């Protein structure tokens, strides 16, 4: 097993499986993980068949890195949506290839400071992604290199592949407080009563550090999303109308995916004093 450099549609690395499909994959743009598929398994990450795959445009699927704001930010007027990190090429600093030894590949990227033209803050943002046959681990570390406090929002906006989103259950957030961000909905706060099931457009910020389990009976698997350094978990499915309104999202694809996102948003934005750093990590496994 070995990795290959790719230059189209975007620069990055891929580890092809026996069938030629990507087992592991990451683009340099946005340090964007686009594939993780353990042996004998279906893909764990979902990517739209209609996604853009061109420089400067966000990829619809995989794990977009949301930084330094979520959505339109705490001011409500920040552009681009979900920050600039995901639409620029990051510097690929290191690749640790242990594929022959144990099937593991670690890739570390940093976000070039020049793309943060809207910010005066001095910071570094690094993402280390470790692919293995049993886990996908993402570690996002931000350091304050300046002389003033630096505050940011973040998310690992993970698109999980499911058999049919109407038939999965999400466990681990029972009793947790959540905010409804569906346009026109009562934002709450609400308290989660029992497992989460999806029967309409769903766009929620759970204010919880808990591990989440997505039970998928039709595919006879559960996807476990554990995290550290994250106070919020976003749960999103666009459902019919929202999916149809997105050019980079196939009209019928909404049943195939569910976003479970480790995040720090709003009141949980991270504030770093000069010289401080913070790591948010997300580890995905199957059971
Ligand atoms: O994380 C959920 C969310 O904020 C949704 O409201 C929806 O906008 C989704 O992200 C996708 O955002 P994007 O900018 O990638 O189209």
Short mmCIF file of N, CA and C in Angstrom, two decimals, residues 74-134:
data_model
loop_
_atom_site.label_atom_id
_atom_site.label_comp_id
_atom_site.label_asym_id
_atom_site.label_seq_id
_atom_site.Cartn_x
_atom_site.Cartn_y
_atom_site.Cartn_z
N UNK A 74 -19.73 35.77 14.27
CA UNK A 74 -20.50 36.34 15.39
C UNK A 74 -21.08 37.71 15.05
N UNK A 75 -20.45 38.42 14.10
CA UNK A 75 -20.99 39.73 13.69
C UNK A 75 -22.15 39.55 12.71
N UNK A 76 -22.25 38.37 12.10
CA UNK A 76 -23.33 38.08 11.14
C UNK A 76 -23.07 38.59 9.74
N UNK A 77 -21.87 39.16 9.50
CA UNK A 77 -21.62 39.72 8.14
C UNK A 77 -20.28 39.27 7.56
N UNK A 78 -19.71 38.22 8.11
CA UNK A 78 -18.40 37.76 7.63
C UNK A 78 -18.57 36.94 6.34
N UNK A 79 -17.67 37.17 5.41
CA UNK A 79 -17.62 36.42 4.14
C UNK A 79 -16.17 35.99 3.91
N UNK A 80 -15.96 34.83 3.24
CA UNK A 80 -16.95 33.87 2.79
C UNK A 80 -17.54 33.08 3.95
N UNK A 81 -18.69 32.45 3.68
CA UNK A 81 -19.35 31.64 4.70
C UNK A 81 -18.38 30.57 5.20
N UNK A 82 -18.38 30.37 6.52
CA UNK A 82 -17.53 29.37 7.18
C UNK A 82 -16.04 29.69 7.09
N UNK A 83 -15.72 30.97 6.77
CA UNK A 83 -14.32 31.39 6.81
C UNK A 83 -13.57 31.11 5.51
N UNK A 84 -12.36 31.64 5.46
CA UNK A 84 -11.55 31.57 4.23
C UNK A 84 -10.64 30.34 4.19
N UNK A 85 -10.50 29.63 5.32
CA UNK A 85 -9.49 28.54 5.36
C UNK A 85 -9.76 27.46 4.33
N UNK A 86 -11.01 27.16 4.05
CA UNK A 86 -11.31 25.98 3.22
C UNK A 86 -11.18 26.24 1.72
N UNK A 87 -10.98 27.50 1.32
CA UNK A 87 -10.94 27.78 -0.14
C UNK A 87 -9.54 28.17 -0.61
N UNK A 88 -8.56 28.06 0.28
CA UNK A 88 -7.18 28.41 -0.10
C UNK A 88 -6.26 27.19 0.05
N UNK A 89 -5.20 27.13 -0.72
CA UNK A 89 -4.24 26.01 -0.58
C UNK A 89 -3.40 26.17 0.67
N UNK A 90 -3.38 25.13 1.50
CA UNK A 90 -2.51 25.14 2.68
C UNK A 90 -1.15 24.57 2.28
N UNK A 91 -0.17 24.86 3.10
CA UNK A 91 1.18 24.31 2.87
C UNK A 91 1.22 22.90 3.46
N UNK A 92 1.61 21.93 2.62
CA UNK A 92 1.74 20.57 3.13
C UNK A 92 3.13 20.43 3.76
N UNK A 93 3.16 20.40 5.10
CA UNK A 93 4.45 20.44 5.82
C UNK A 93 5.09 19.08 5.93
N UNK A 94 4.29 18.06 6.18
CA UNK A 94 4.93 16.74 6.37
C UNK A 94 3.96 15.63 6.01
N UNK A 95 4.54 14.52 5.58
CA UNK A 95 3.80 13.27 5.33
C UNK A 95 4.58 12.16 6.01
N UNK A 96 3.95 11.48 6.95
CA UNK A 96 4.60 10.35 7.62
C UNK A 96 3.93 9.08 7.11
N UNK A 97 4.68 8.32 6.34
CA UNK A 97 4.14 7.16 5.64
C UNK A 97 4.53 5.87 6.36
N UNK A 98 3.55 5.30 7.05
CA UNK A 98 3.76 4.01 7.72
C UNK A 98 2.79 2.98 7.12
N UNK A 99 2.46 3.21 5.86
CA UNK A 99 1.45 2.37 5.21
C UNK A 99 1.88 0.91 5.17
N UNK A 100 3.12 0.68 4.84
CA UNK A 100 3.59 -0.71 4.78
C UNK A 100 3.65 -1.33 6.18
N UNK A 101 4.05 -0.54 7.16
CA UNK A 101 4.19 -1.08 8.52
C UNK A 101 2.84 -1.39 9.16
N UNK A 102 1.92 -0.39 9.11
CA UNK A 102 0.64 -0.59 9.83
C UNK A 102 -0.54 0.09 9.17
N UNK A 103 -0.36 0.46 7.91
CA UNK A 103 -1.49 1.05 7.17
C UNK A 103 -1.82 2.47 7.54
N UNK A 104 -0.87 3.15 8.20
CA UNK A 104 -1.14 4.51 8.70
C UNK A 104 -0.40 5.55 7.86
N UNK A 105 -1.11 6.68 7.63
CA UNK A 105 -0.53 7.82 6.92
C UNK A 105 -0.92 9.08 7.67
N UNK A 106 0.08 9.89 8.04
CA UNK A 106 -0.20 11.17 8.71
C UNK A 106 0.23 12.31 7.81
N UNK A 107 -0.64 13.31 7.66
CA UNK A 107 -0.35 14.46 6.80
C UNK A 107 -0.60 15.73 7.61
N UNK A 108 0.37 16.62 7.63
CA UNK A 108 0.22 17.87 8.37
C UNK A 108 0.28 19.05 7.41
N UNK A 109 -0.68 19.96 7.53
CA UNK A 109 -0.75 21.18 6.71
C UNK A 109 -0.82 22.39 7.64
N UNK A 110 -0.33 23.53 7.14
CA UNK A 110 -0.57 24.80 7.84
C UNK A 110 -1.19 25.81 6.87
N UNK A 111 -2.03 26.67 7.41
CA UNK A 111 -2.72 27.69 6.61
C UNK A 111 -1.78 28.89 6.45
N UNK A 112 -1.39 29.21 5.22
CA UNK A 112 -0.50 30.38 5.03
C UNK A 112 -1.17 31.66 5.53
N UNK A 113 -0.42 32.43 6.29
CA UNK A 113 -0.94 33.65 6.95
C UNK A 113 -1.44 34.66 5.91
N UNK A 114 -0.91 34.60 4.70
CA UNK A 114 -1.25 35.64 3.69
C UNK A 114 -2.72 35.60 3.32
N UNK A 115 -3.38 34.46 3.58
CA UNK A 115 -4.79 34.37 3.18
C UNK A 115 -5.71 35.00 4.22
N UNK A 116 -5.14 35.41 5.34
CA UNK A 116 -5.98 35.97 6.42
C UNK A 116 -6.03 37.48 6.30
N UNK A 117 -6.21 37.94 5.02
CA UNK A 117 -6.05 39.40 4.82
C UNK A 117 -7.06 40.21 5.64
N UNK A 118 -8.18 39.58 5.99
CA UNK A 118 -9.16 40.39 6.75
C UNK A 118 -8.77 40.55 8.22
N UNK A 119 -7.77 39.77 8.63
CA UNK A 119 -7.44 39.80 10.07
C UNK A 119 -6.10 40.50 10.30
N UNK A 120 -5.98 41.16 11.42
CA UNK A 120 -4.69 41.76 11.79
C UNK A 120 -3.94 40.85 12.77
N UNK A 121 -4.66 39.83 13.24
CA UNK A 121 -4.05 38.96 14.26
C UNK A 121 -2.91 38.14 13.67
N UNK A 122 -1.93 37.83 14.49
CA UNK A 122 -0.83 36.95 14.09
C UNK A 122 -1.10 35.57 14.70
N UNK A 123 -1.33 34.58 13.85
CA UNK A 123 -1.66 33.25 14.37
C UNK A 123 -1.09 32.21 13.41
N UNK A 124 -1.03 30.97 13.89
CA UNK A 124 -0.80 29.83 13.00
C UNK A 124 -1.97 28.87 13.18
N UNK A 125 -2.32 28.22 12.06
CA UNK A 125 -3.41 27.23 12.09
C UNK A 125 -2.88 25.98 11.39
N UNK A 126 -2.81 24.89 12.15
CA UNK A 126 -2.24 23.63 11.62
C UNK A 126 -3.28 22.53 11.72
N UNK A 127 -3.32 21.67 10.71
CA UNK A 127 -4.19 20.49 10.77
C UNK A 127 -3.34 19.25 10.54
N UNK A 128 -3.40 18.32 11.49
CA UNK A 128 -2.75 17.02 11.32
C UNK A 128 -3.84 15.97 11.14
N UNK A 129 -3.79 15.25 10.03
CA UNK A 129 -4.77 14.20 9.74
C UNK A 129 -4.05 12.86 9.74
N UNK A 130 -4.54 11.93 10.55
CA UNK A 130 -3.96 10.59 10.60
C UNK A 130 -4.98 9.58 10.13
N UNK A 131 -4.66 8.96 8.99
CA UNK A 131 -5.51 7.91 8.42
C UNK A 131 -4.97 6.56 8.89
N UNK A 132 -5.84 5.69 9.39
CA UNK A 132 -5.41 4.33 9.71
C UNK A 132 -6.53 3.37 9.34
N UNK A 133 -6.27 2.06 9.34
CA UNK A 133 -7.33 1.12 8.97
C UNK A 133 -8.52 1.12 9.95
N UNK A 134 -8.29 1.69 11.15
CA UNK A 134 -9.37 1.63 12.15
C UNK A 134 -9.88 2.99 12.60
#
